[in-house]
Amino acid sequence: AERGPGAAFHMFLLMEDLLDKLKLLSYEEEALRRHNMRPLSRYPRPCRCLRQRGREESRGEESVGPHYFALPTNPGEQFFMFCMLAAWLITKAGRSFEQPQEYDDPNAVISNVLSELRSFGRPVDFPPSKLKAGCGEQVCYVLGCLAEEALKHTGFSWKRPAYPTEELEEEEITEDDAELTLNKLEEDVAVEESDNEENYIDLNVLKAQTYRSDVNETAKQEEILQSTTDATEWNLEVERVLPQLKVTVRTDNKDWRIHVDQMHQHKDGIDSSLKETRGYLDKLHNEISRTLEKINSREKYINSQLEHLVQEYRSAQALLSEAKEKYQEGSGGVTERSRVLSEITEVLEKVKQETEEKGSSMTDGAPLVKIKQALTKLKQETIQMDIQIGVMEHTLLQSKLKEKSDMTRDMHATMIPEATVDVY
């Protein structure tokens, strides 16, 4: 829904109501002093020098601004103060709620506060992220609702205001706020005398005369106890002096009486306009009601005329639903058969690939050539090995023969026959 031009200032009104509720709950003594935090001020503090402000802050006397939760100043501090006040108000309302700490998850704290607010039956139609800034209309709304629940739990009730009785004799006339002053009266009387050329009584002279009469009466004390003046003569004297007693008061736009007269005039205008507009509205209401009756009758006639078409449409819808069910069943069988076909085709492809591999291996002569090459290579290697074996055998035989010849020679050299020695 579209909001009016004063919606931007709605949060300030919520903040003022919140301050009143917190004052009634004595939040300064019970909540702020426990956490050593500064109280909220309704009115902005006057400008002071930095040295004086430093002394007040060191003593803890400085208070935060009047619209603390309405305007963003320090998001971290504002969010912590919001969480602290919300937890205190929830406990004040009779619910158990753990006091949030500095390093707690802000999303968890916000969700816990909003769940408690919903448990009180209060609507929450804004995202929780609006409360992370620690300021704004949503923050003031949440704290205001919790403060109301705390006031209900404590049994607080609003009473009728007791207005003080106005004592006219003890009023002090000031130059700024008084509705009627002697200087203004003198100026007004002088203006009236110059305009109308009539003789009016000077208020200063009248005041002096009344003062002298009061003095004479006090001097006489109680000499005159009963009046001997005739009532007719008194009325004639009053009628003669009455024009001279006229006192003109300059109208001020700030006077509340003028506002009351304007309110009455506007009320009369609204009443007169309401009488005219009510007749037009009644005529419009009657026309709209007749039009609605015609529409209802036309709808009934159309429904009665198209009833057989509606029945045919319903039967067609039933047939269509049956056909859709059959189609779904058939499509399910087709999908199953297509799956089986895909499996069979995969197996067939594998068999074809294997047969192709075997056929290619059977028709190809490359393995036979490789075998023949290997056989020739083996024959060559065996021939070389036979030659090496023959050479080795020949060498071994020569060595054995040489050893045998050496051995026989040695034996012949050492064993000389005796007959041969004797002959020589």
Tab-separated table of C-alpha atoms in Angstrom:
chain	number	residue	atom	x	y	z
A	1	ALA	CA	0.000	0.000	0.000
A	2	GLU	CA	1.165	3.525	-0.777
A	3	ARG	CA	2.203	5.553	2.255
A	4	GLY	CA	1.646	9.240	2.795
A	5	PRO	CA	4.292	11.967	2.775
A	6	GLY	CA	4.594	11.780	6.576
A	7	ALA	CA	5.708	8.139	6.542
A	8	ALA	CA	9.364	9.216	6.723
A	9	PHE	CA	8.702	10.773	10.156
A	10	HIS	CA	6.711	7.831	11.523
A	11	MET	CA	9.847	6.317	13.068
A	12	PHE	CA	10.383	9.444	15.179
A	13	LEU	CA	6.887	9.089	16.660
A	14	LEU	CA	7.591	5.418	17.402
A	15	MET	CA	10.850	6.432	19.082
A	16	GLU	CA	9.074	8.972	21.317
A	17	ASP	CA	6.458	6.387	22.342
A	18	LEU	CA	9.274	3.907	23.019
A	19	LEU	CA	11.023	6.398	25.332
A	20	ASP	CA	7.790	6.885	27.306
A	21	LYS	CA	7.317	3.127	27.704
A	22	LEU	CA	10.944	2.570	28.719
A	23	LYS	CA	10.663	5.391	31.289
A	24	LEU	CA	7.585	3.702	32.762
A	25	LEU	CA	9.525	0.426	33.019
A	26	SER	CA	12.499	2.164	34.778
A	27	TYR	CA	14.962	0.946	32.170
A	28	GLU	CA	17.749	3.244	33.371
A	29	GLU	CA	17.982	1.606	36.798
A	30	GLU	CA	17.294	-1.984	35.767
A	31	ALA	CA	18.912	-2.314	32.326
A	32	LEU	CA	21.413	0.443	31.530
A	33	ARG	CA	23.281	0.643	34.823
A	34	ARG	CA	23.849	-3.113	34.777
A	35	HIS	CA	25.644	-2.810	31.402
A	36	ASN	CA	27.190	0.613	32.113
A	37	MET	CA	25.478	2.256	29.127
A	38	ARG	CA	24.248	5.790	28.555
A	39	PRO	CA	20.520	6.555	28.852
A	40	LEU	CA	18.358	7.783	25.991
A	41	SER	CA	17.457	11.469	26.044
A	42	ARG	CA	14.165	12.868	24.796
A	43	TYR	CA	15.553	16.267	23.821
A	44	PRO	CA	18.905	17.008	22.172
A	45	ARG	CA	21.614	18.147	24.532
A	46	PRO	CA	22.804	21.777	24.089
A	47	CYS	CA	26.182	22.474	22.529
A	48	ARG	CA	29.069	22.370	24.962
A	49	CYS	CA	32.806	22.628	24.682
A	50	LEU	CA	34.819	19.478	24.062
A	51	ARG	CA	36.490	19.632	27.470
A	52	GLN	CA	33.141	19.689	29.292
A	53	ARG	CA	31.793	16.842	27.135
A	54	GLY	CA	34.923	14.815	27.864
A	55	ARG	CA	34.413	15.294	31.638
A	56	GLU	CA	30.749	14.247	31.331
A	57	GLU	CA	31.613	11.174	29.299
A	58	SER	CA	34.310	10.173	31.781
A	59	ARG	CA	31.727	10.411	34.593
A	60	GLY	CA	29.134	8.569	32.496
A	61	GLU	CA	26.700	11.499	32.504
A	62	GLU	CA	26.477	12.029	28.759
A	63	SER	CA	23.251	10.737	27.201
A	64	VAL	CA	22.745	9.651	23.611
A	65	GLY	CA	20.598	11.514	21.105
A	66	PRO	CA	16.804	11.822	21.230
A	67	HIS	CA	16.303	9.720	18.087
A	68	TYR	CA	18.839	7.002	18.885
A	69	PHE	CA	17.048	4.117	17.122
A	70	ALA	CA	15.582	6.338	14.374
A	71	LEU	CA	18.793	7.641	12.763
A	72	PRO	CA	22.002	5.668	11.987
A	73	THR	CA	24.963	6.876	14.079
A	74	ASN	CA	27.010	3.822	15.177
A	75	PRO	CA	25.579	0.537	13.788
A	76	GLY	CA	27.564	-1.774	16.070
A	77	GLU	CA	26.669	0.081	19.261
A	78	GLN	CA	23.045	0.565	18.196
A	79	PHE	CA	22.639	-3.151	17.356
A	80	PHE	CA	24.133	-4.195	20.717
A	81	MET	CA	21.862	-1.798	22.598
A	82	PHE	CA	18.857	-3.051	20.618
A	83	CYS	CA	19.678	-6.683	21.487
A	84	MET	CA	20.255	-5.797	25.145
A	85	LEU	CA	16.968	-3.873	25.477
A	86	ALA	CA	15.044	-6.570	23.578
A	87	ALA	CA	16.368	-9.322	25.869
A	88	TRP	CA	15.581	-7.231	28.954
A	89	LEU	CA	12.025	-6.470	27.754
A	90	ILE	CA	11.381	-10.153	26.959
A	91	THR	CA	12.468	-11.149	30.466
A	92	LYS	CA	10.395	-8.262	31.830
A	93	ALA	CA	7.389	-9.687	29.965
A	94	GLY	CA	7.697	-12.978	31.862
A	95	ARG	CA	9.682	-15.029	29.322
A	96	SER	CA	13.101	-16.577	29.830
A	97	PHE	CA	15.613	-15.155	27.360
A	98	GLU	CA	19.390	-15.386	27.509
A	99	GLN	CA	21.216	-12.073	27.485
A	100	PRO	CA	23.149	-11.765	24.165
A	101	GLN	CA	26.893	-11.367	24.291
A	102	GLU	CA	29.204	-9.281	22.129
A	103	TYR	CA	30.484	-12.161	19.962
A	104	ASP	CA	27.139	-13.942	19.382
A	105	ASP	CA	25.822	-14.541	15.884
A	106	PRO	CA	23.585	-11.552	14.997
A	107	ASN	CA	21.324	-13.665	12.771
A	108	ALA	CA	20.654	-16.116	15.584
A	109	VAL	CA	19.922	-13.305	18.063
A	110	ILE	CA	17.522	-11.608	15.607
A	111	SER	CA	15.693	-14.875	14.871
A	112	ASN	CA	15.274	-15.557	18.607
A	113	VAL	CA	13.898	-12.050	19.223
A	114	LEU	CA	11.450	-12.307	16.300
A	115	SER	CA	10.267	-15.752	17.406
A	116	GLU	CA	9.515	-14.356	20.870
A	117	LEU	CA	7.688	-11.420	19.247
A	118	ARG	CA	5.570	-13.830	17.162
A	119	SER	CA	4.792	-15.843	20.284
A	120	PHE	CA	3.210	-12.684	21.732
A	121	GLY	CA	0.896	-12.576	18.694
A	122	ARG	CA	2.554	-9.581	17.051
A	123	PRO	CA	2.832	-9.642	13.224
A	124	VAL	CA	6.275	-9.528	11.633
A	125	ASP	CA	5.931	-8.527	7.962
A	126	PHE	CA	9.524	-7.432	7.251
A	127	PRO	CA	12.780	-9.340	6.604
A	128	PRO	CA	15.092	-9.960	9.603
A	129	SER	CA	17.950	-8.182	7.812
A	130	LYS	CA	16.228	-4.839	8.558
A	131	LEU	CA	17.219	-5.221	12.230
A	132	LYS	CA	20.960	-5.685	11.595
A	133	ALA	CA	21.542	-1.934	11.237
A	134	GLY	CA	20.280	-1.341	14.799
A	135	CYS	CA	18.096	1.577	13.703
A	136	GLY	CA	15.021	2.285	11.652
A	137	GLU	CA	11.267	1.937	11.836
A	138	GLN	CA	11.412	-1.848	12.266
A	139	VAL	CA	13.731	-1.605	15.293
A	140	CYS	CA	11.433	0.952	16.970
A	141	TYR	CA	8.421	-1.242	16.168
A	142	VAL	CA	9.965	-4.389	17.719
A	143	LEU	CA	11.091	-2.597	20.893
A	144	GLY	CA	7.711	-0.814	21.182
A	145	CYS	CA	5.769	-4.104	20.944
A	146	LEU	CA	8.035	-5.778	23.517
A	147	ALA	CA	7.665	-2.765	25.836
A	148	GLU	CA	3.863	-2.987	25.564
A	149	GLU	CA	3.973	-6.687	26.463
A	150	ALA	CA	6.237	-5.891	29.438
A	151	LEU	CA	3.795	-3.194	30.611
A	152	LYS	CA	0.911	-5.666	30.308
A	153	HIS	CA	2.809	-8.253	32.343
A	154	THR	CA	3.645	-5.738	35.069
A	155	GLY	CA	-0.038	-4.737	35.291
A	156	PHE	CA	0.407	-1.149	34.201
A	157	SER	CA	-2.714	0.711	33.097
A	158	TRP	CA	-3.154	4.227	31.792
A	159	LYS	CA	-5.179	6.577	33.979
A	160	ARG	CA	-7.091	9.696	33.138
A	161	PRO	CA	-4.933	12.828	33.294
A	162	ALA	CA	-5.534	15.103	36.278
A	163	TYR	CA	-5.517	18.680	35.012
A	164	PRO	CA	-4.597	21.388	37.561
A	165	THR	CA	-7.269	23.898	38.465
A	166	GLU	CA	-6.734	27.301	36.944
A	167	GLU	CA	-6.430	30.096	39.495
A	168	LEU	CA	-7.033	33.384	37.736
A	169	GLU	CA	-5.966	35.541	40.669
A	170	GLU	CA	-2.489	34.030	40.874
A	171	GLU	CA	-1.739	34.208	37.152
A	172	GLU	CA	1.351	36.174	36.208
A	173	ILE	CA	1.018	38.192	33.034
A	174	THR	CA	4.076	37.982	30.790
A	175	GLU	CA	4.834	39.969	27.724
A	176	ASP	CA	5.318	36.961	25.426
A	177	ASP	CA	2.583	34.441	26.284
A	178	ALA	CA	-0.184	36.624	27.703
A	179	GLU	CA	-3.272	36.974	25.610
A	180	LEU	CA	-3.996	40.508	26.812
A	181	THR	CA	-1.468	43.065	28.170
A	182	LEU	CA	-1.895	46.622	29.391
A	183	ASN	CA	0.381	48.060	26.713
A	184	LYS	CA	-1.595	46.332	23.967
A	185	LEU	CA	-4.831	47.500	25.521
A	186	GLU	CA	-3.584	51.090	25.573
A	187	GLU	CA	-2.526	50.874	21.916
A	188	ASP	CA	-5.844	49.275	20.896
A	189	VAL	CA	-7.808	51.869	22.829
A	190	ALA	CA	-5.821	54.671	21.172
A	191	VAL	CA	-6.453	53.168	17.735
A	192	GLU	CA	-10.166	52.796	18.448
A	193	GLU	CA	-10.342	56.409	19.717
A	194	SER	CA	-8.631	57.688	16.573
A	195	ASP	CA	-10.853	55.606	14.282
A	196	ASN	CA	-14.258	55.909	15.874
A	197	GLU	CA	-13.735	59.213	17.717
A	198	GLU	CA	-15.369	57.757	20.803
A	199	ASN	CA	-14.271	58.245	24.393
A	200	TYR	CA	-13.148	55.039	26.121
A	201	ILE	CA	-11.865	54.552	29.628
A	202	ASP	CA	-8.106	54.517	30.077
A	203	LEU	CA	-7.082	51.283	31.778
A	204	ASN	CA	-4.298	52.907	33.773
A	205	VAL	CA	-6.741	55.497	35.152
A	206	LEU	CA	-9.256	52.732	35.841
A	207	LYS	CA	-6.584	50.734	37.619
A	208	ALA	CA	-5.630	53.752	39.752
A	209	GLN	CA	-9.285	54.426	40.599
A	210	THR	CA	-9.886	50.824	41.588
A	211	TYR	CA	-6.739	50.905	43.701
A	212	ARG	CA	-7.918	54.087	45.500
A	213	SER	CA	-11.365	52.618	45.988
A	214	ASP	CA	-9.815	49.499	47.463
A	215	VAL	CA	-7.763	51.644	49.810
A	216	ASN	CA	-10.828	53.651	50.866
A	217	GLU	CA	-12.797	50.452	51.426
A	218	THR	CA	-10.068	49.033	53.594
A	219	ALA	CA	-9.969	52.290	55.523
A	220	LYS	CA	-13.708	52.266	56.037
A	221	GLN	CA	-13.492	48.550	56.941
A	222	GLU	CA	-17.063	47.422	57.434
A	223	GLU	CA	-18.946	50.732	57.470
A	224	ILE	CA	-21.060	49.857	54.375
A	225	LEU	CA	-22.832	46.618	54.935
A	226	GLN	CA	-25.950	47.221	52.819
A	227	SER	CA	-26.453	49.015	49.496
A	228	THR	CA	-29.044	51.846	49.327
A	229	THR	CA	-28.818	52.321	45.537
A	230	ASP	CA	-31.969	51.785	43.504
A	231	ALA	CA	-31.803	48.918	40.999
A	232	THR	CA	-33.381	50.966	38.166
A	233	GLU	CA	-30.906	53.779	38.633
A	234	TRP	CA	-28.090	51.195	38.699
A	235	ASN	CA	-29.290	49.658	35.393
A	236	LEU	CA	-29.541	53.128	33.799
A	237	GLU	CA	-25.992	53.916	34.933
A	238	VAL	CA	-24.801	50.603	33.514
A	239	GLU	CA	-26.471	51.328	30.157
A	240	ARG	CA	-24.901	54.812	30.107
A	241	VAL	CA	-21.387	53.594	30.900
A	242	LEU	CA	-21.565	50.389	28.868
A	243	PRO	CA	-20.249	51.937	25.571
A	244	GLN	CA	-17.241	53.250	27.436
A	245	LEU	CA	-16.424	49.774	28.814
A	246	LYS	CA	-15.778	48.365	25.346
A	247	VAL	CA	-12.337	46.705	25.156
A	248	THR	CA	-11.055	45.592	21.786
A	249	VAL	CA	-8.593	42.736	21.666
A	250	ARG	CA	-6.494	42.180	18.568
A	251	THR	CA	-7.008	38.669	17.213
A	252	ASP	CA	-3.986	36.427	17.076
A	253	ASN	CA	-3.754	33.487	14.711
A	254	LYS	CA	-1.975	31.499	17.409
A	255	ASP	CA	-4.882	31.799	19.823
A	256	TRP	CA	-6.572	28.464	20.550
A	257	ARG	CA	-10.021	30.063	20.440
A	258	ILE	CA	-9.532	30.917	16.762
A	259	HIS	CA	-8.553	27.324	16.073
A	260	VAL	CA	-11.676	26.103	17.864
A	261	ASP	CA	-13.859	28.430	15.777
A	262	GLN	CA	-12.168	27.194	12.627
A	263	MET	CA	-12.774	23.602	13.691
A	264	HIS	CA	-16.467	24.344	14.208
A	265	GLN	CA	-16.674	26.047	10.802
A	266	HIS	CA	-14.982	23.113	9.110
A	267	LYS	CA	-17.289	20.700	10.931
A	268	ASP	CA	-20.349	22.595	9.703
A	269	GLY	CA	-18.944	22.580	6.167
A	270	ILE	CA	-18.272	18.854	6.368
A	271	ASP	CA	-21.805	18.198	7.629
A	272	SER	CA	-23.360	20.263	4.822
A	273	SER	CA	-21.177	18.601	2.196
A	274	LEU	CA	-21.916	15.185	3.671
A	275	LYS	CA	-25.647	15.678	3.188
A	276	GLU	CA	-25.180	16.361	-0.528
A	277	THR	CA	-22.632	13.619	-1.095
A	278	ARG	CA	-24.693	11.101	0.844
A	279	GLY	CA	-27.542	11.506	-1.639
A	280	TYR	CA	-25.169	10.977	-4.565
A	281	LEU	CA	-23.613	7.993	-2.847
A	282	ASP	CA	-27.038	6.465	-2.169
A	283	LYS	CA	-27.963	6.855	-5.841
A	284	LEU	CA	-24.650	5.309	-6.869
A	285	HIS	CA	-25.199	2.449	-4.423
A	286	ASN	CA	-28.671	1.781	-5.826
A	287	GLU	CA	-27.379	1.796	-9.403
A	288	ILE	CA	-24.529	-0.556	-8.525
A	289	SER	CA	-26.908	-2.929	-6.706
A	290	ARG	CA	-29.289	-2.972	-9.688
A	291	THR	CA	-26.387	-3.624	-12.049
A	292	LEU	CA	-25.207	-6.505	-9.863
A	293	GLU	CA	-28.694	-8.005	-9.865
A	294	LYS	CA	-28.781	-7.810	-13.663
A	295	ILE	CA	-25.378	-9.453	-13.896
A	296	ASN	CA	-26.483	-12.267	-11.576
A	297	SER	CA	-29.636	-12.865	-13.599
A	298	ARG	CA	-27.658	-12.891	-16.868
A	299	GLU	CA	-25.177	-15.354	-15.393
A	300	LYS	CA	-28.004	-17.682	-14.332
A	301	TYR	CA	-29.570	-17.473	-17.818
A	302	ILE	CA	-26.243	-18.180	-19.538
A	303	ASN	CA	-25.579	-21.126	-17.227
A	304	SER	CA	-29.021	-22.595	-17.954
A	305	GLN	CA	-28.542	-22.197	-21.712
A	306	LEU	CA	-25.060	-23.675	-21.766
A	307	GLU	CA	-25.687	-26.534	-19.364
A	308	HIS	CA	-25.691	-29.241	-22.103
A	309	LEU	CA	-22.466	-27.815	-23.537
A	310	VAL	CA	-20.940	-27.943	-20.084
A	311	GLN	CA	-21.956	-31.617	-19.787
A	312	GLU	CA	-20.408	-32.369	-23.172
A	313	TYR	CA	-17.268	-30.527	-22.151
A	314	ARG	CA	-17.069	-32.556	-18.938
A	315	SER	CA	-17.486	-35.865	-20.840
A	316	ALA	CA	-14.805	-34.758	-23.311
A	317	GLN	CA	-12.545	-33.919	-20.396
A	318	ALA	CA	-13.121	-37.423	-18.966
A	319	LEU	CA	-12.285	-39.054	-22.316
A	320	LEU	CA	-9.216	-36.870	-22.629
A	321	SER	CA	-8.032	-37.913	-19.173
A	322	GLU	CA	-8.515	-41.609	-20.055
A	323	ALA	CA	-6.612	-41.144	-23.323
A	324	LYS	CA	-3.811	-39.421	-21.434
A	325	GLU	CA	-3.613	-42.340	-18.984
A	326	LYS	CA	-3.445	-44.863	-21.861
A	327	TYR	CA	-0.823	-42.767	-23.585
A	328	GLN	CA	1.236	-42.652	-20.414
A	329	GLU	CA	0.986	-46.459	-20.060
A	330	GLY	CA	1.954	-46.946	-23.724
A	331	SER	CA	4.805	-44.513	-23.446
A	332	GLY	CA	6.037	-46.399	-20.396
A	333	GLY	CA	6.104	-49.685	-22.408
A	334	VAL	CA	7.843	-47.965	-25.302
A	335	THR	CA	10.527	-46.607	-23.045
A	336	GLU	CA	11.088	-50.067	-21.518
A	337	ARG	CA	11.366	-51.695	-24.970
A	338	SER	CA	13.669	-48.931	-26.200
A	339	ARG	CA	15.896	-49.583	-23.188
A	340	VAL	CA	16.030	-53.340	-23.990
A	341	LEU	CA	16.763	-52.514	-27.640
A	342	SER	CA	19.632	-50.272	-26.646
A	343	GLU	CA	21.117	-53.072	-24.478
A	344	ILE	CA	20.804	-55.594	-27.349
A	345	THR	CA	22.433	-53.166	-29.780
A	346	GLU	CA	25.316	-52.661	-27.370
A	347	VAL	CA	25.872	-56.455	-27.134
A	348	LEU	CA	25.666	-56.744	-30.924
A	349	GLU	CA	28.236	-54.015	-31.392
A	350	LYS	CA	30.610	-55.827	-29.034
A	351	VAL	CA	30.193	-59.123	-30.954
A	352	LYS	CA	30.758	-57.363	-34.277
A	353	GLN	CA	33.902	-55.760	-32.951
A	354	GLU	CA	35.249	-59.108	-31.713
A	355	THR	CA	34.517	-60.858	-35.027
A	356	GLU	CA	36.183	-58.080	-36.961
A	357	GLU	CA	39.268	-58.337	-34.769
A	358	LYS	CA	39.443	-62.136	-35.246
A	359	GLY	CA	38.884	-61.908	-39.014
A	360	SER	CA	41.557	-59.277	-39.423
A	361	SER	CA	43.992	-61.363	-37.387
A	362	MET	CA	43.252	-64.483	-39.557
A	363	THR	CA	43.659	-62.771	-42.935
A	364	ASP	CA	46.675	-60.748	-41.974
A	365	GLY	CA	50.139	-62.414	-42.898
A	366	ALA	CA	52.226	-60.193	-40.690
A	367	PRO	CA	52.431	-62.715	-37.820
A	368	LEU	CA	53.661	-65.476	-40.218
A	369	VAL	CA	56.371	-63.214	-41.538
A	370	LYS	CA	57.423	-62.406	-38.003
A	371	ILE	CA	57.593	-66.146	-37.207
A	372	LYS	CA	59.739	-66.865	-40.284
A	373	GLN	CA	62.074	-64.020	-39.396
A	374	ALA	CA	62.364	-65.360	-35.882
A	375	LEU	CA	63.150	-68.887	-37.174
A	376	THR	CA	65.882	-67.621	-39.491
A	377	LYS	CA	67.333	-65.592	-36.670
A	378	LEU	CA	67.275	-68.681	-34.420
A	379	LYS	CA	69.022	-70.759	-37.134
A	380	GLN	CA	71.743	-68.179	-37.476
A	381	GLU	CA	72.205	-68.026	-33.725
A	382	THR	CA	72.382	-71.865	-33.509
A	383	ILE	CA	75.009	-71.953	-36.303
A	384	GLN	CA	77.094	-69.389	-34.452
A	385	MET	CA	76.676	-71.333	-31.266
A	386	ASP	CA	77.758	-74.580	-33.006
A	387	ILE	CA	80.854	-72.847	-34.386
A	388	GLN	CA	81.720	-71.481	-30.965
A	389	ILE	CA	81.167	-74.939	-29.409
A	390	GLY	CA	83.449	-76.560	-32.047
A	391	VAL	CA	86.153	-74.010	-31.445
A	392	MET	CA	85.914	-74.547	-27.734
A	393	GLU	CA	86.046	-78.347	-28.119
A	394	HIS	CA	89.098	-78.083	-30.421
A	395	THR	CA	90.849	-75.796	-27.977
A	396	LEU	CA	90.045	-78.114	-25.096
A	397	LEU	CA	91.300	-81.149	-27.031
A	398	GLN	CA	94.568	-79.418	-27.887
A	399	SER	CA	95.076	-78.472	-24.285
A	400	LYS	CA	94.412	-82.034	-23.165
A	401	LEU	CA	96.792	-83.454	-25.771
A	402	LYS	CA	99.468	-81.013	-24.807
A	403	GLU	CA	99.125	-81.914	-21.177
A	404	LYS	CA	99.300	-85.606	-22.014
A	405	SER	CA	102.392	-85.136	-24.158
A	406	ASP	CA	104.091	-83.106	-21.462
A	407	MET	CA	103.259	-85.682	-18.857
A	408	THR	CA	104.638	-88.561	-20.938
A	409	ARG	CA	107.788	-86.657	-21.668
A	410	ASP	CA	108.351	-85.968	-18.060
A	411	MET	CA	107.832	-89.585	-17.207
A	412	HIS	CA	110.380	-90.691	-19.823
A	413	ALA	CA	112.856	-88.176	-18.597
A	414	THR	CA	112.854	-89.234	-14.963
A	415	MET	CA	112.817	-93.055	-15.382
A	416	ILE	CA	116.142	-94.122	-17.185
A	417	PRO	CA	116.682	-97.910	-17.568
A	418	GLU	CA	119.743	-99.438	-15.649
A	419	ALA	CA	120.962	-101.477	-18.565
A	420	THR	CA	121.470	-98.375	-20.526
A	421	VAL	CA	123.577	-96.870	-17.703
A	422	ASP	CA	125.852	-99.892	-17.386
A	423	VAL	CA	126.605	-99.874	-21.064
A	424	TYR	CA	127.966	-96.413	-20.949
